[in-house]
Structure formats: structure tokens, C-alpha cells
mmCIF file of C-alpha atoms in Angstrom:
data_model
loop_
_atom_site.group_PDB
_atom_site.id
_atom_site.type_symbol
_atom_site.label_atom_id
_atom_site.label_comp_id
_atom_site.label_asym_id
_atom_site.label_seq_id
_atom_site.Cartn_x
_atom_site.Cartn_y
_atom_site.Cartn_z
ATOM 1 C CA UNK I 1 87.941 171.026 75.100
ATOM 2 C CA UNK I 2 85.361 169.368 73.007
ATOM 3 C CA UNK I 3 82.491 171.646 74.081
ATOM 4 C CA UNK I 4 80.430 169.476 76.295
ATOM 5 C CA UNK I 5 78.437 171.200 79.197
ATOM 6 C CA UNK I 6 78.660 168.944 81.930
ATOM 7 C CA UNK I 7 80.532 165.587 83.247
ATOM 8 C CA UNK I 8 78.779 163.485 85.604
ATOM 9 C CA UNK I 9 80.009 160.404 87.672
ATOM 10 C CA UNK I 10 77.918 157.646 88.877
ATOM 11 C CA UNK I 11 78.322 155.703 92.195
ATOM 12 C CA UNK I 12 78.594 151.857 92.334
ATOM 13 C CA UNK I 13 79.799 149.515 95.148
ATOM 14 C CA UNK I 14 81.300 146.255 95.156
ATOM 15 C CA UNK I 15 81.368 145.989 91.535
ATOM 16 C CA UNK I 16 84.274 144.244 89.496
ATOM 17 C CA UNK I 17 83.640 146.435 86.551
ATOM 18 C CA UNK I 18 82.269 149.613 87.769
ATOM 19 C CA UNK I 19 85.080 151.289 89.866
ATOM 20 C CA UNK I 20 83.732 154.566 91.239
ATOM 21 C CA UNK I 21 82.462 154.276 94.704
ATOM 22 C CA UNK I 22 83.015 157.785 95.816
ATOM 23 C CA UNK I 23 82.123 160.161 93.062
ATOM 24 C CA UNK I 24 82.447 163.083 95.451
ATOM 25 C CA UNK I 25 86.228 162.574 95.627
ATOM 26 C CA UNK I 26 86.716 162.519 92.021
ATOM 27 C CA UNK I 27 84.606 165.507 91.448
ATOM 28 C CA UNK I 28 87.044 167.186 93.993
ATOM 29 C CA UNK I 29 90.027 166.268 91.951
ATOM 30 C CA UNK I 30 88.196 167.338 88.872
ATOM 31 C CA UNK I 31 87.446 170.763 90.131
ATOM 32 C CA UNK I 32 91.088 171.619 90.213
ATOM 33 C CA UNK I 33 91.730 170.409 86.748
ATOM 34 C CA UNK I 34 88.638 172.137 85.068
ATOM 35 C CA UNK I 35 87.618 175.683 84.551
ATOM 36 C CA UNK I 36 84.240 175.878 82.731
ATOM 37 C CA UNK I 37 82.497 172.537 82.374
ATOM 38 C CA UNK I 38 80.016 171.683 85.055
ATOM 39 C CA UNK I 39 80.726 168.620 87.206
ATOM 40 C CA UNK I 40 78.429 166.439 89.167
ATOM 41 C CA UNK I 41 77.156 163.136 90.415
ATOM 42 C CA UNK I 42 74.982 160.940 88.464
ATOM 43 C CA UNK I 43 74.271 160.225 90.964
ATOM 44 C CA UNK I 44 74.818 160.121 94.720
ATOM 45 C CA UNK I 45 72.796 156.954 96.160
ATOM 46 C CA UNK I 46 71.073 158.724 98.931
ATOM 47 C CA UNK I 47 69.764 155.838 100.792
ATOM 48 C CA UNK I 48 73.335 154.956 101.964
ATOM 49 C CA UNK I 49 73.943 158.449 103.566
ATOM 50 C CA UNK I 50 72.325 161.162 105.980
ATOM 51 C CA UNK I 51 71.053 164.169 104.025
ATOM 52 C CA UNK I 52 73.305 166.514 106.366
ATOM 53 C CA UNK I 53 76.254 164.776 105.222
ATOM 54 C CA UNK I 54 75.475 164.819 101.671
ATOM 55 C CA UNK I 55 74.764 168.643 102.096
ATOM 56 C CA UNK I 56 77.986 169.210 103.744
ATOM 57 C CA UNK I 57 79.850 167.377 100.843
ATOM 58 C CA UNK I 58 78.218 169.316 98.115
ATOM 59 C CA UNK I 59 78.738 172.647 99.782
ATOM 60 C CA UNK I 60 82.500 171.790 99.964
ATOM 61 C CA UNK I 61 82.440 170.929 96.176
ATOM 62 C CA UNK I 62 80.477 174.058 95.444
ATOM 63 C CA UNK I 63 83.247 176.015 97.295
ATOM 64 C CA UNK I 64 85.998 174.437 95.068
ATOM 65 C CA UNK I 65 84.117 174.932 91.891
ATOM 66 C CA UNK I 66 81.633 177.842 92.291
ATOM 67 C CA UNK I 67 78.652 177.717 89.917
ATOM 68 C CA UNK I 68 79.760 174.474 88.386
ATOM 69 C CA UNK I 69 78.373 171.687 90.498
ATOM 70 C CA UNK I 70 75.390 169.521 89.800
ATOM 71 C CA UNK I 71 74.023 167.245 92.470
ATOM 72 C CA UNK I 72 72.433 164.053 90.912
ATOM 73 C CA UNK I 73 70.400 162.054 93.595
ATOM 74 C CA UNK I 74 69.458 158.460 93.047
ATOM 75 C CA UNK I 75 67.330 156.161 95.333
ATOM 76 C CA UNK I 76 68.865 152.875 94.004
ATOM 77 C CA UNK I 77 71.477 151.342 96.014
ATOM 78 C CA UNK I 78 74.009 151.045 93.212
ATOM 79 C CA UNK I 79 75.095 147.401 94.601
ATOM 80 C CA UNK I 80 73.652 144.359 95.728
ATOM 81 C CA UNK I 81 71.835 143.878 99.076
ATOM 82 C CA UNK I 82 74.863 142.729 101.127
ATOM 83 C CA UNK I 83 76.862 145.732 99.926
ATOM 84 C CA UNK I 84 73.828 147.857 100.853
ATOM 85 C CA UNK I 85 73.675 146.277 104.305
ATOM 86 C CA UNK I 86 77.532 146.884 104.744
ATOM 87 C CA UNK I 87 77.257 150.559 103.729
ATOM 88 C CA UNK I 88 74.499 151.178 106.365
ATOM 89 C CA UNK I 89 76.048 149.222 109.083
ATOM 90 C CA UNK I 90 74.450 150.497 112.382
ATOM 91 C CA UNK I 91 71.157 151.003 114.228
ATOM 92 C CA UNK I 92 69.970 153.989 111.820
ATOM 93 C CA UNK I 93 69.291 153.119 108.211
ATOM 94 C CA UNK I 94 67.284 154.801 105.396
ATOM 95 C CA UNK I 95 64.954 152.380 103.711
ATOM 96 C CA UNK I 96 63.853 153.233 100.271
ATOM 97 C CA UNK I 97 60.538 154.385 101.309
ATOM 98 C CA UNK I 98 62.355 157.338 103.345
ATOM 99 C CA UNK I 99 63.925 158.650 99.992
ATOM 100 C CA UNK I 100 61.611 161.483 99.492
ATOM 101 C CA UNK I 101 61.899 162.790 102.876
ATOM 102 C CA UNK I 102 65.728 162.605 102.715
ATOM 103 C CA UNK I 103 65.661 164.595 99.395
ATOM 104 C CA UNK I 104 63.275 167.048 101.362
ATOM 105 C CA UNK I 105 65.674 167.358 104.176
ATOM 106 C CA UNK I 106 68.561 167.777 101.794
ATOM 107 C CA UNK I 107 67.136 170.527 100.186
ATOM 108 C CA UNK I 108 66.360 172.204 103.313
ATOM 109 C CA UNK I 109 69.971 172.028 104.647
ATOM 110 C CA UNK I 110 71.152 173.299 101.254
ATOM 111 C CA UNK I 111 68.788 176.338 101.191
ATOM 112 C CA UNK I 112 68.777 176.764 104.958
ATOM 113 C CA UNK I 113 65.029 176.871 105.099
ATOM 114 C CA UNK I 114 64.063 174.669 107.940
ATOM 115 C CA UNK I 115 61.006 176.064 109.791
ATOM 116 C CA UNK I 116 62.250 177.693 112.979
ATOM 117 C CA UNK I 117 60.300 175.187 115.129
ATOM 118 C CA UNK I 118 62.115 172.286 113.282
ATOM 119 C CA UNK I 119 64.395 170.286 115.407
ATOM 120 C CA UNK I 120 66.994 170.487 112.644
ATOM 121 C CA UNK I 121 66.677 174.188 112.104
ATOM 122 C CA UNK I 122 69.906 175.092 113.967
ATOM 123 C CA UNK I 123 71.972 172.965 111.956
ATOM 124 C CA UNK I 124 74.299 174.241 109.296
ATOM 125 C CA UNK I 125 75.647 172.579 106.289
ATOM 126 C CA UNK I 126 79.059 173.807 106.121
ATOM 127 C CA UNK I 127 80.988 175.660 104.452
ATOM 128 C CA UNK I 128 78.631 178.736 104.202
ATOM 129 C CA UNK I 129 78.004 179.647 100.625
ATOM 130 C CA UNK I 130 75.309 181.951 98.823
ATOM 131 C CA UNK I 131 75.299 179.395 96.156
ATOM 132 C CA UNK I 132 74.797 175.785 96.206
ATOM 133 C CA UNK I 133 74.832 172.714 93.798
ATOM 134 C CA UNK I 134 71.936 172.181 91.264
ATOM 135 C CA UNK I 135 69.931 169.104 92.338
ATOM 136 C CA UNK I 136 68.742 166.489 89.919
ATOM 137 C CA UNK I 137 66.671 163.727 90.798
ATOM 138 C CA UNK I 138 67.461 160.641 88.768
ATOM 139 C CA UNK I 139 64.754 158.352 87.566
ATOM 140 C CA UNK I 140 63.987 155.287 85.547
ATOM 141 C CA UNK I 141 60.712 154.841 86.621
ATOM 142 C CA UNK I 142 57.305 156.567 87.771
ATOM 143 C CA UNK I 143 58.359 156.453 91.217
ATOM 144 C CA UNK I 144 61.121 158.895 91.261
ATOM 145 C CA UNK I 145 59.428 160.904 88.448
ATOM 146 C CA UNK I 146 56.611 161.485 91.012
ATOM 147 C CA UNK I 147 58.868 162.533 93.669
ATOM 148 C CA UNK I 148 60.599 165.030 91.231
ATOM 149 C CA UNK I 149 57.221 166.396 90.238
ATOM 150 C CA UNK I 150 55.707 166.714 93.863
ATOM 151 C CA UNK I 151 59.118 168.383 95.224
ATOM 152 C CA UNK I 152 59.415 170.663 92.196
ATOM 153 C CA UNK I 153 62.897 169.488 91.437
ATOM 154 C CA UNK I 154 64.726 168.999 87.943
ATOM 155 C CA UNK I 155 64.460 165.357 86.459
ATOM 156 C CA UNK I 156 67.204 163.245 84.897
ATOM 157 C CA UNK I 157 65.641 160.339 83.171
ATOM 158 C CA UNK I 158 67.699 157.108 82.604
ATOM 159 C CA UNK I 159 66.541 156.143 79.084
ATOM 160 C CA UNK I 160 69.238 153.799 78.946
ATOM 161 C CA UNK I 161 67.682 151.730 81.710
ATOM 162 C CA UNK I 162 63.867 152.308 80.811
ATOM 163 C CA UNK I 163 63.116 152.948 77.075
ATOM 164 C CA UNK I 164 59.466 151.887 77.177
ATOM 165 C CA UNK I 165 57.134 154.714 78.222
ATOM 166 C CA UNK I 166 60.023 156.923 79.021
ATOM 167 C CA UNK I 167 58.656 159.922 77.029
ATOM 168 C CA UNK I 168 55.281 159.335 78.828
ATOM 169 C CA UNK I 169 56.992 159.388 82.222
ATOM 170 C CA UNK I 170 58.610 162.811 81.374
ATOM 171 C CA UNK I 171 55.462 164.058 79.859
ATOM 172 C CA UNK I 172 53.677 163.248 83.307
ATOM 173 C CA UNK I 173 56.383 165.002 85.095
ATOM 174 C CA UNK I 174 55.847 168.126 83.162
ATOM 175 C CA UNK I 175 52.042 168.037 83.544
ATOM 176 C CA UNK I 176 52.328 167.366 87.076
ATOM 177 C CA UNK I 177 55.265 169.587 88.218
ATOM 178 C CA UNK I 178 54.561 171.579 91.400
ATOM 179 C CA UNK I 179 56.515 174.832 91.480
ATOM 180 C CA UNK I 180 58.589 175.007 94.521
ATOM 181 C CA UNK I 181 60.541 177.731 96.281
ATOM 182 C CA UNK I 182 63.434 176.378 94.460
ATOM 183 C CA UNK I 183 62.268 175.915 90.844
ATOM 184 C CA UNK I 184 59.395 177.576 89.019
ATOM 185 C CA UNK I 185 59.346 175.280 86.180
ATOM 186 C CA UNK I 186 60.184 171.572 85.307
ATOM 187 C CA UNK I 187 63.621 170.834 83.767
ATOM 188 C CA UNK I 188 64.447 167.591 82.158
ATOM 189 C CA UNK I 189 67.800 165.901 80.714
ATOM 190 C CA UNK I 190 67.904 162.283 79.605
ATOM 191 C CA UNK I 191 70.757 160.045 79.858
ATOM 192 C CA UNK I 192 71.304 157.454 77.014
ATOM 193 C CA UNK I 193 73.884 154.791 76.252
ATOM 194 C CA UNK I 194 75.916 155.680 73.127
ATOM 195 C CA UNK I 195 78.832 154.524 71.008
ATOM 196 C CA UNK I 196 80.259 155.829 67.916
ATOM 197 C CA UNK I 197 83.550 155.229 65.934
ATOM 198 C CA UNK I 198 84.932 155.818 62.582
ATOM 199 C CA UNK I 199 82.787 153.055 61.148
ATOM 200 C CA UNK I 200 79.423 151.486 62.245
ATOM 201 C CA UNK I 201 80.986 147.993 62.440
ATOM 202 C CA UNK I 202 83.786 149.155 65.065
ATOM 203 C CA UNK I 203 81.206 151.069 67.072
ATOM 204 C CA UNK I 204 79.181 147.984 67.207
ATOM 205 C CA UNK I 205 82.147 145.923 68.283
ATOM 206 C CA UNK I 206 83.050 148.414 70.977
ATOM 207 C CA UNK I 207 79.427 148.725 72.257
ATOM 208 C CA UNK I 208 79.135 144.887 72.660
ATOM 209 C CA UNK I 209 81.871 145.200 75.421
ATOM 210 C CA UNK I 210 79.100 146.746 77.572
ATOM 211 C CA UNK I 211 76.373 144.402 76.517
ATOM 212 C CA UNK I 212 78.729 141.472 77.482
ATOM 213 C CA UNK I 213 79.644 143.052 80.756
ATOM 214 C CA UNK I 214 75.944 143.229 81.579
ATOM 215 C CA UNK I 215 75.293 139.639 80.480
ATOM 216 C CA UNK I 216 77.959 138.172 82.756
ATOM 217 C CA UNK I 217 76.787 140.207 85.582
ATOM 218 C CA UNK I 218 73.262 139.117 85.003
ATOM 219 C CA UNK I 219 74.577 135.509 85.190
ATOM 220 C CA UNK I 220 76.322 135.872 88.439
ATOM 221 C CA UNK I 221 79.629 135.697 86.570
ATOM 222 C CA UNK I 222 80.941 139.441 86.774
ATOM 223 C CA UNK I 223 84.088 139.832 85.167
ATOM 224 C CA UNK I 224 87.076 141.984 86.431
ATOM 225 C CA UNK I 225 87.060 144.973 84.139
ATOM 226 C CA UNK I 226 84.956 145.491 81.090
ATOM 227 C CA UNK I 227 85.813 142.704 78.470
ATOM 228 C CA UNK I 228 87.843 143.633 75.396
ATOM 229 C CA UNK I 229 86.559 143.166 71.841
ATOM 230 C CA UNK I 230 89.144 140.457 71.515
ATOM 231 C CA UNK I 231 88.146 138.617 74.636
ATOM 232 C CA UNK I 232 84.394 138.704 73.507
ATOM 233 C CA UNK I 233 85.538 137.151 69.928
ATOM 234 C CA UNK I 234 86.840 134.304 71.916
ATOM 235 C CA UNK I 235 83.969 133.627 74.044
ATOM 236 C CA UNK I 236 81.143 131.158 73.270
ATOM 237 C CA UNK I 237 77.653 132.357 73.665
ATOM 238 C CA UNK I 238 74.411 130.365 73.961
ATOM 239 C CA UNK I 239 71.306 131.298 72.109
ATOM 240 C CA UNK I 240 69.980 132.820 75.165
ATOM 241 C CA UNK I 241 73.123 134.718 75.762
ATOM 242 C CA UNK I 242 72.952 136.165 72.166
ATOM 243 C CA UNK I 243 69.283 137.235 72.585
ATOM 244 C CA UNK I 244 70.164 138.908 75.890
ATOM 245 C CA UNK I 245 73.098 140.885 74.059
ATOM 246 C CA UNK I 246 70.806 141.902 71.335
ATOM 247 C CA UNK I 247 68.120 143.022 73.816
ATOM 248 C CA UNK I 248 70.701 145.392 75.326
ATOM 249 C CA UNK I 249 71.866 146.661 71.989
ATOM 250 C CA UNK I 250 68.301 147.774 71.356
ATOM 251 C CA UNK I 251 68.558 149.720 74.244
ATOM 252 C CA UNK I 252 71.646 151.636 73.280
ATOM 253 C CA UNK I 253 72.634 154.076 70.296
ATOM 254 C CA UNK I 254 75.468 152.797 68.277
ATOM 255 C CA UNK I 255 76.846 153.391 64.794
ATOM 256 C CA UNK I 256 78.895 155.899 62.786
ATOM 257 C CA UNK I 257 78.847 159.624 64.106
ATOM 258 C CA UNK I 258 76.035 160.726 61.577
ATOM 259 C CA UNK I 259 73.829 157.563 62.422
ATOM 260 C CA UNK I 260 74.174 158.283 66.255
ATOM 261 C CA UNK I 261 73.570 162.014 65.852
ATOM 262 C CA UNK I 262 70.281 161.273 64.150
ATOM 263 C CA UNK I 263 69.298 158.611 66.961
ATOM 264 C CA UNK I 264 70.235 161.048 69.679
ATOM 265 C CA UNK I 265 68.195 164.109 67.741
ATOM 266 C CA UNK I 266 65.188 161.851 67.523
ATOM 267 C CA UNK I 267 65.198 160.721 71.116
ATOM 268 C CA UNK I 268 65.861 164.357 72.176
ATOM 269 C CA UNK I 269 62.656 165.356 70.208
ATOM 270 C CA UNK I 270 60.617 162.558 71.660
ATOM 271 C CA UNK I 271 61.566 163.755 75.223
ATOM 272 C CA UNK I 272 61.180 167.411 74.270
ATOM 273 C CA UNK I 273 64.461 168.234 75.492
ATOM 274 C CA UNK I 274 67.901 169.515 74.366
ATOM 275 C CA UNK I 275 69.796 168.427 77.316
ATOM 276 C CA UNK I 276 71.329 164.845 76.579
ATOM 277 C CA UNK I 277 73.851 162.969 78.807
ATOM 278 C CA UNK I 278 75.739 160.263 76.904
ATOM 279 C CA UNK I 279 77.065 157.174 78.821
ATOM 280 C CA UNK I 280 79.677 155.339 76.879
ATOM 281 C CA UNK I 281 81.288 152.058 78.514
ATOM 282 C CA UNK I 282 83.890 150.045 76.532
ATOM 283 C CA UNK I 283 87.082 148.287 77.236
ATOM 284 C CA UNK I 284 89.302 150.881 75.542
ATOM 285 C CA UNK I 285 89.586 154.237 77.190
ATOM 286 C CA UNK I 286 91.126 155.721 74.048
ATOM 287 C CA UNK I 287 88.261 154.476 71.987
ATOM 288 C CA UNK I 288 85.765 155.964 74.679
ATOM 289 C CA UNK I 289 87.542 159.508 74.267
ATOM 290 C CA UNK I 290 87.395 158.919 70.451
ATOM 291 C CA UNK I 291 83.626 158.449 70.619
ATOM 292 C CA UNK I 292 83.154 161.585 72.702
ATOM 293 C CA UNK I 293 85.569 163.525 70.376
ATOM 294 C CA UNK I 294 83.493 162.329 67.267
ATOM 295 C CA UNK I 295 80.162 163.310 68.719
ATOM 296 C CA UNK I 296 81.419 166.631 69.768
ATOM 297 C CA UNK I 297 82.517 167.183 66.143
ATOM 298 C CA UNK I 298 79.344 165.862 64.584
ATOM 299 C CA UNK I 299 77.143 167.995 66.716
ATOM 300 C CA UNK I 300 79.576 170.848 66.351
ATOM 301 C CA UNK I 301 79.480 171.508 70.187
ATOM 302 C CA UNK I 302 80.591 175.011 71.203
ATOM 303 C CA UNK I 303 79.403 174.907 74.915
ATOM 304 C CA UNK I 304 81.555 176.704 77.404
ATOM 305 C CA UNK I 305 80.449 174.369 80.387
ATOM 306 C CA UNK I 306 78.233 176.879 82.295
ATOM 307 C CA UNK I 307 74.547 176.631 81.948
ATOM 308 C CA UNK I 308 72.064 179.425 82.694
ATOM 309 C CA UNK I 309 68.858 178.105 83.832
ATOM 310 C CA UNK I 310 66.662 181.081 83.692
ATOM 311 C CA UNK I 311 63.491 179.330 84.702
ATOM 312 C CA UNK I 312 65.036 178.528 88.182
ATOM 313 C CA UNK I 313 64.850 180.465 91.342
ATOM 314 C CA UNK I 314 68.456 179.825 92.080
ATOM 315 C CA UNK I 315 71.397 181.946 90.881
ATOM 316 C CA UNK I 316 73.338 179.562 88.946
ATOM 317 C CA UNK I 317 75.930 182.000 87.432
#
């Protein structure tokens, strides 16, 4: 209702603060409660799954929400080593070096373009559909940037994770993009951590909830849920703790609506994109919604959800 173009869900495992272990299930629920906005994963941690299974899941989602599904793919585990081991229990696992091949196979399943002599050519990702989810390769380093450029796929860069050298990574992607049978030209969006409120001071307090959450996780003391503003005010922090919190603050965009708008526009200019995803984590859900509402009002969003990518070879309408 606020004019945003898309809403993505992340995948995390065995976390006390990040609860979405199955974005595809929530996306199915969202498909029945939305009409125009694009919905997608940000992303599916492909190393845990077979490409065929992921193709089947997103074929089903596309059937539920035709022309509205984005398929963000990540190679990070979204968990620690033990959770990754448990998720991949069995003789056949997908080590991280297999990620490019997984992406390639997934695209072949979706587009039904395995060569005739390929052993997978007779397999079909069902349900059958003339359309399929739009792929985005998630990246915070040159590794995945290089894969996206080599395979000719859209890139979603995690600025909230990797600020230093981010614009240079994206420029390299554009300069080295190899047109594929799926996409003619490079396509980029960036994801930033942002929090706004009616006052800069309130935004600062709300954003600190996420920074402290990350601090405690880094110290091996992960909390149950995101700490509240009042809980944080009652906590004692060492000098090193305070330094870590301020380092996290430097990686986020926070302030009153006009301040945040100016910072987002500056980042969009640096990355040469008008496609920005906002990650907002705080203790109070109503405050999170209020942040999204204030941003929509400040940017005067009027989107209707669907996006036409004229430069792609896929019909996304």
C-alpha cells in the first residue's frame, strides 16, 4: 500500500534472532495476500539444496503469483558449520566451490535448456509454465560478482555487509558482464541497512537494536529475539563493545526521513542504480513498519509492484 516494488525474505538457520528458515513457505502465504508487489527470496542458500528442488519450488511460486516472483540466490550458508552439516546430512553435499554449477543447472531447469545429450535433459521442473522467477545472484564480494558476470545474471549487492569497494565490485560486474541466453545486459540492485523515525535520535536508538544483536552474536552470546531499546539502555558495554557498535552504525543508514533519503540517494548514485532494497531490523514491529512508511512518504513512492525489465530476454509481464 506504500508503493514499494518488491518484498524479499532472507534464509537463516539455527538463529535465536532471525527466524525465517523457510522463505519459500512464507512467500507462498504472501502470494495469496498480495496482488501487485513482487515477492522473492533474498535469498535461498543454494548450497543446502539440489538445483532441481529449488527450480520446482520457484515454479510453484510462479504459478501462485504469476509474473511477480524474484529468486535471489546466495552461496553463504546462512548458519554456522554445524547447522550447515545438519541441513546437508547424507552422502551427497554441495561444497561452496560447486555453487556456480548449481546456479547453471538451476537456470537450465527453469528455462528447460539442457542439451539433448545431457543426463538431466529429460527431467522437468514442475509445474510447467511459460514464465519463471527472475533470478538474482546475491553478493558481498568479488566471488559471486564474478559468477553473476560470467553467467550473465542480475546482481544484488549487499552493501550492508560490504561497503568498502562495493561500487568498484559492481562496476567490474558491469564491465565484465557476458550476455547470456537469459539476459542481454547487466542489472543491479543494492541492499542497505536503514532505519528512520520521526526524529534522528529515535532512529538512532531503534537502529542500535540491530547493532547490539550483532555484537552479542559475535561474542557467542546470541540473544532470544532482537533486544529492545529499554533492554539495551540497561546493559553494560565495554570499550571494545562500544567500538563494535559504532562500526556497525557506520555500515547502516539511520536518521530522520530526509537524512536517510539523502544517504540512500547518494549510495544509489555511487552504485549507478535506482533499485535499492532496504533491510530494517529492530525490536518493535510497529516501529519497523513506521520506518517503511516514512521512507515511502519521503520518496513519494508510487510503484505498483510489477517491474518491466526491458533489457532482459525473459517476458516478465
